[in-house]
Amino acid sequence: MFDSLRARLYRIGFNLFPAYRRTGGRVTYIAPDWQEVRIKLPHTWRTRNYVGTTFGGSMYAAIDPFYMMMLLKNLGDEFTVWDKEADIRFKKPGQETLYARFTISDEELAAVRAELADSETDSIDRHYTVNLVDADGTVHATVRKTVYVTTDRSKRV
């Protein structure tokens, strides 16, 4: 129950935070365990570009922080997580509300921990892909994020 309330407060906080609010995107769901996040990007006067389609900067900015946040929330304090790079591929102009769904499985989290535990270095790069789709599921843009994860072994118990 408390985790559900906390996730709801994070959702509200994201939607009120000025930097995220200005993207035009809205967080619609955060799972209590932070393994799923959903957003929507309405097609409004604030997100339109000169030719009347959804501005590419709004598309990217609306999805930007979530894989990093999901890893931070799931891995714990002994890990440091940063966005490292991103690649966006525009497939179709957006002229309607777009949606994205981010997921991280238990297996992925275990793989991150295992790779860092077995690694000769204390850092790794992980790659995640998310699509911006319309209500029918048509892909309008695909974003590939590279997230840097490192650990401070001295903080491990």
PDB file of C-alpha atoms in Angstrom:
ATOM      1  CA  MET A   1       0.000   0.000   0.000  1.00  0.00           C
ATOM      2  CA  PHE A   2       2.741   2.458   0.971  1.00  0.00           C
ATOM      3  CA  ASP A   3       4.705   1.685  -2.226  1.00  0.00           C
ATOM      4  CA  SER A   4       1.586   2.334  -4.288  1.00  0.00           C
ATOM      5  CA  LEU A   5       1.072   5.707  -2.607  1.00  0.00           C
ATOM      6  CA  ARG A   6       4.736   6.568  -3.096  1.00  0.00           C
ATOM      7  CA  ALA A   7       4.528   5.689  -6.822  1.00  0.00           C
ATOM      8  CA  ARG A   8       1.412   7.847  -7.170  1.00  0.00           C
ATOM      9  CA  LEU A   9       3.226  10.762  -5.500  1.00  0.00           C
ATOM     10  CA  TYR A  10       6.182  10.339  -7.876  1.00  0.00           C
ATOM     11  CA  ARG A  11       3.760  10.408 -10.831  1.00  0.00           C
ATOM     12  CA  ILE A  12       2.221  13.643  -9.561  1.00  0.00           C
ATOM     13  CA  GLY A  13       5.675  15.065  -8.857  1.00  0.00           C
ATOM     14  CA  PHE A  14       6.880  14.340 -12.394  1.00  0.00           C
ATOM     15  CA  ASN A  15       3.807  15.983 -13.860  1.00  0.00           C
ATOM     16  CA  LEU A  16       4.312  19.101 -11.724  1.00  0.00           C
ATOM     17  CA  PHE A  17       8.117  19.329 -12.064  1.00  0.00           C
ATOM     18  CA  PRO A  18       8.736  22.304 -14.395  1.00  0.00           C
ATOM     19  CA  ALA A  19      11.421  20.666 -16.565  1.00  0.00           C
ATOM     20  CA  TYR A  20       9.246  17.632 -17.275  1.00  0.00           C
ATOM     21  CA  ARG A  21       6.004  19.590 -17.483  1.00  0.00           C
ATOM     22  CA  ARG A  22       7.417  21.727 -20.293  1.00  0.00           C
ATOM     23  CA  THR A  23       8.031  18.650 -22.453  1.00  0.00           C
ATOM     24  CA  GLY A  24       4.278  18.366 -22.893  1.00  0.00           C
ATOM     25  CA  GLY A  25       4.437  14.745 -21.708  1.00  0.00           C
ATOM     26  CA  ARG A  26       2.455  13.386 -18.782  1.00  0.00           C
ATOM     27  CA  VAL A  27       3.244  10.365 -16.646  1.00  0.00           C
ATOM     28  CA  THR A  28       0.092   8.249 -16.495  1.00  0.00           C
ATOM     29  CA  TYR A  29       1.378   5.289 -14.454  1.00  0.00           C
ATOM     30  CA  ILE A  30       4.320   4.239 -12.306  1.00  0.00           C
ATOM     31  CA  ALA A  31       4.289   0.686 -10.943  1.00  0.00           C
ATOM     32  CA  PRO A  32       4.873   0.447  -7.183  1.00  0.00           C
ATOM     33  CA  ASP A  33       8.073  -1.531  -7.891  1.00  0.00           C
ATOM     34  CA  TRP A  34       9.226   0.945 -10.588  1.00  0.00           C
ATOM     35  CA  GLN A  35       9.445  -1.821 -13.198  1.00  0.00           C
ATOM     36  CA  GLU A  36       6.859  -0.194 -15.462  1.00  0.00           C
ATOM     37  CA  VAL A  37       6.206   3.438 -16.351  1.00  0.00           C
ATOM     38  CA  ARG A  38       3.712   4.770 -18.897  1.00  0.00           C
ATOM     39  CA  ILE A  39       3.550   8.242 -20.387  1.00  0.00           C
ATOM     40  CA  LYS A  40       1.430  10.074 -22.905  1.00  0.00           C
ATOM     41  CA  LEU A  41       2.360  13.003 -25.116  1.00  0.00           C
ATOM     42  CA  PRO A  42      -0.746  14.904 -26.224  1.00  0.00           C
ATOM     43  CA  HIS A  43      -0.689  16.648 -29.594  1.00  0.00           C
ATOM     44  CA  THR A  44      -1.425  20.238 -28.545  1.00  0.00           C
ATOM     45  CA  TRP A  45      -0.354  23.743 -29.507  1.00  0.00           C
ATOM     46  CA  ARG A  46       2.496  23.346 -26.980  1.00  0.00           C
ATOM     47  CA  THR A  47       3.902  20.205 -28.632  1.00  0.00           C
ATOM     48  CA  ARG A  48       3.370  21.107 -32.300  1.00  0.00           C
ATOM     49  CA  ASN A  49       6.156  22.190 -34.596  1.00  0.00           C
ATOM     50  CA  TYR A  50       5.994  24.633 -37.504  1.00  0.00           C
ATOM     51  CA  VAL A  51       4.403  22.087 -39.874  1.00  0.00           C
ATOM     52  CA  GLY A  52       1.748  20.970 -37.378  1.00  0.00           C
ATOM     53  CA  THR A  53       3.199  17.637 -36.296  1.00  0.00           C
ATOM     54  CA  THR A  54       4.538  16.714 -32.874  1.00  0.00           C
ATOM     55  CA  PHE A  55       7.876  18.416 -32.213  1.00  0.00           C
ATOM     56  CA  GLY A  56      10.731  15.879 -32.108  1.00  0.00           C
ATOM     57  CA  GLY A  57      12.233  17.593 -29.068  1.00  0.00           C
ATOM     58  CA  SER A  58       8.988  17.028 -27.170  1.00  0.00           C
ATOM     59  CA  MET A  59       8.997  13.380 -28.201  1.00  0.00           C
ATOM     60  CA  TYR A  60      12.496  12.827 -26.886  1.00  0.00           C
ATOM     61  CA  ALA A  61      12.184  14.965 -23.753  1.00  0.00           C
ATOM     62  CA  ALA A  62       8.963  13.207 -22.723  1.00  0.00           C
ATOM     63  CA  ILE A  63      10.707   9.812 -22.608  1.00  0.00           C
ATOM     64  CA  ASP A  64      14.166  10.939 -21.488  1.00  0.00           C
ATOM     65  CA  PRO A  65      14.469  10.269 -17.735  1.00  0.00           C
ATOM     66  CA  PHE A  66      12.616   7.021 -17.237  1.00  0.00           C
ATOM     67  CA  TYR A  67      15.052   4.156 -17.780  1.00  0.00           C
ATOM     68  CA  MET A  68      17.583   5.936 -15.589  1.00  0.00           C
ATOM     69  CA  MET A  69      14.993   6.488 -12.849  1.00  0.00           C
ATOM     70  CA  MET A  70      13.729   2.910 -13.060  1.00  0.00           C
ATOM     71  CA  LEU A  71      17.244   1.539 -12.637  1.00  0.00           C
ATOM     72  CA  LEU A  72      18.014   3.947  -9.781  1.00  0.00           C
ATOM     73  CA  LYS A  73      14.876   2.891  -7.918  1.00  0.00           C
ATOM     74  CA  ASN A  74      15.440  -0.834  -8.459  1.00  0.00           C
ATOM     75  CA  LEU A  75      19.192  -1.261  -8.019  1.00  0.00           C
ATOM     76  CA  GLY A  76      19.696   0.551  -4.724  1.00  0.00           C
ATOM     77  CA  ASP A  77      22.045   3.096  -3.215  1.00  0.00           C
ATOM     78  CA  GLU A  78      25.265   1.242  -3.961  1.00  0.00           C
ATOM     79  CA  PHE A  79      24.767   1.892  -7.691  1.00  0.00           C
ATOM     80  CA  THR A  80      25.159   5.106  -9.672  1.00  0.00           C
ATOM     81  CA  VAL A  81      23.109   5.408 -12.856  1.00  0.00           C
ATOM     82  CA  TRP A  82      23.426   8.031 -15.604  1.00  0.00           C
ATOM     83  CA  ASP A  83      21.977   8.517 -19.058  1.00  0.00           C
ATOM     84  CA  LYS A  84      24.897   8.269 -21.448  1.00  0.00           C
ATOM     85  CA  GLU A  85      23.488   8.655 -24.946  1.00  0.00           C
ATOM     86  CA  ALA A  86      20.343   8.380 -26.995  1.00  0.00           C
ATOM     87  CA  ASP A  87      19.324   7.803 -30.574  1.00  0.00           C
ATOM     88  CA  ILE A  88      15.882   8.719 -31.896  1.00  0.00           C
ATOM     89  CA  ARG A  89      14.488   7.449 -35.173  1.00  0.00           C
ATOM     90  CA  PHE A  90      11.410   9.230 -36.481  1.00  0.00           C
ATOM     91  CA  LYS A  91       9.174   6.851 -38.404  1.00  0.00           C
ATOM     92  CA  LYS A  92       5.922   8.751 -38.949  1.00  0.00           C
ATOM     93  CA  PRO A  93       4.839  12.320 -38.165  1.00  0.00           C
ATOM     94  CA  GLY A  94       2.763  12.496 -35.001  1.00  0.00           C
ATOM     95  CA  GLN A  95      -0.572  14.236 -35.355  1.00  0.00           C
ATOM     96  CA  GLU A  96      -2.294  12.652 -32.367  1.00  0.00           C
ATOM     97  CA  THR A  97      -1.547  11.744 -28.765  1.00  0.00           C
ATOM     98  CA  LEU A  98       1.452   9.434 -28.502  1.00  0.00           C
ATOM     99  CA  TYR A  99       2.154   6.886 -25.774  1.00  0.00           C
ATOM    100  CA  ALA A 100       5.220   5.082 -24.431  1.00  0.00           C
ATOM    101  CA  ARG A 101       5.554   2.140 -22.056  1.00  0.00           C
ATOM    102  CA  PHE A 102       8.843   1.449 -20.275  1.00  0.00           C
ATOM    103  CA  THR A 103       9.511  -1.914 -18.637  1.00  0.00           C
ATOM    104  CA  ILE A 104      12.439  -3.492 -16.841  1.00  0.00           C
ATOM    105  CA  SER A 105      12.150  -7.156 -15.909  1.00  0.00           C
ATOM    106  CA  ASP A 106      13.498  -8.948 -12.854  1.00  0.00           C
ATOM    107  CA  GLU A 107      15.799 -10.814 -15.243  1.00  0.00           C
ATOM    108  CA  GLU A 108      17.264  -7.555 -16.571  1.00  0.00           C
ATOM    109  CA  LEU A 109      17.896  -6.261 -13.061  1.00  0.00           C
ATOM    110  CA  ALA A 110      19.579  -9.546 -12.128  1.00  0.00           C
ATOM    111  CA  ALA A 111      21.691  -9.361 -15.302  1.00  0.00           C
ATOM    112  CA  VAL A 112      22.861  -5.828 -14.444  1.00  0.00           C
ATOM    113  CA  ARG A 113      23.842  -6.900 -10.941  1.00  0.00           C
ATOM    114  CA  ALA A 114      25.560 -10.052 -12.191  1.00  0.00           C
ATOM    115  CA  GLU A 115      27.483  -8.269 -14.934  1.00  0.00           C
ATOM    116  CA  LEU A 116      28.766  -5.687 -12.475  1.00  0.00           C
ATOM    117  CA  ALA A 117      29.681  -8.350  -9.931  1.00  0.00           C
ATOM    118  CA  ASP A 118      31.607 -10.355 -12.563  1.00  0.00           C
ATOM    119  CA  SER A 119      33.066  -7.382 -14.402  1.00  0.00           C
ATOM    120  CA  GLU A 120      36.731  -6.433 -14.100  1.00  0.00           C
ATOM    121  CA  THR A 121      35.605  -2.827 -14.268  1.00  0.00           C
ATOM    122  CA  ASP A 122      33.066  -1.234 -11.986  1.00  0.00           C
ATOM    123  CA  SER A 123      30.812   0.063 -14.776  1.00  0.00           C
ATOM    124  CA  ILE A 124      28.707  -1.144 -17.685  1.00  0.00           C
ATOM    125  CA  ASP A 125      26.500   0.316 -20.402  1.00  0.00           C
ATOM    126  CA  ARG A 126      22.975  -1.051 -20.886  1.00  0.00           C
ATOM    127  CA  HIS A 127      20.779  -0.363 -23.919  1.00  0.00           C
ATOM    128  CA  TYR A 128      17.010   0.079 -23.804  1.00  0.00           C
ATOM    129  CA  THR A 129      14.523   0.795 -26.570  1.00  0.00           C
ATOM    130  CA  VAL A 130      11.117   2.411 -26.281  1.00  0.00           C
ATOM    131  CA  ASN A 131       8.567   3.268 -28.975  1.00  0.00           C
ATOM    132  CA  LEU A 132       6.257   6.252 -29.127  1.00  0.00           C
ATOM    133  CA  VAL A 133       3.006   4.892 -30.529  1.00  0.00           C
ATOM    134  CA  ASP A 134      -0.473   6.214 -31.245  1.00  0.00           C
ATOM    135  CA  ALA A 135      -3.691   4.704 -29.865  1.00  0.00           C
ATOM    136  CA  ASP A 136      -3.709   2.111 -32.691  1.00  0.00           C
ATOM    137  CA  GLY A 137      -0.152   0.993 -31.882  1.00  0.00           C
ATOM    138  CA  THR A 138       1.470   2.602 -34.935  1.00  0.00           C
ATOM    139  CA  VAL A 139       5.083   3.475 -34.157  1.00  0.00           C
ATOM    140  CA  HIS A 140       5.908   7.152 -34.707  1.00  0.00           C
ATOM    141  CA  ALA A 141       9.392   7.182 -33.172  1.00  0.00           C
ATOM    142  CA  THR A 142      11.828   4.693 -31.672  1.00  0.00           C
ATOM    143  CA  VAL A 143      14.303   5.813 -29.032  1.00  0.00           C
ATOM    144  CA  ARG A 144      17.337   3.785 -28.003  1.00  0.00           C
ATOM    145  CA  LYS A 145      18.866   4.861 -24.701  1.00  0.00           C
ATOM    146  CA  THR A 146      22.300   3.926 -23.398  1.00  0.00           C
ATOM    147  CA  VAL A 147      22.430   3.976 -19.621  1.00  0.00           C
ATOM    148  CA  TYR A 148      25.707   3.881 -17.687  1.00  0.00           C
ATOM    149  CA  VAL A 149      25.664   1.901 -14.437  1.00  0.00           C
ATOM    150  CA  THR A 150      28.488   1.769 -11.928  1.00  0.00           C
ATOM    151  CA  THR A 151      28.884   0.483  -8.426  1.00  0.00           C
ATOM    152  CA  ASP A 152      30.850   1.525  -5.413  1.00  0.00           C
ATOM    153  CA  ARG A 153      31.903  -1.809  -3.957  1.00  0.00           C
ATOM    154  CA  SER A 154      32.679  -0.139  -0.622  1.00  0.00           C
ATOM    155  CA  LYS A 155      28.949   0.587  -0.144  1.00  0.00           C
ATOM    156  CA  ARG A 156      27.976  -3.075  -0.537  1.00  0.00           C
ATOM    157  CA  VAL A 157      27.068  -5.009   2.566  1.00  0.00           C
TER     158      VAL A 157
END
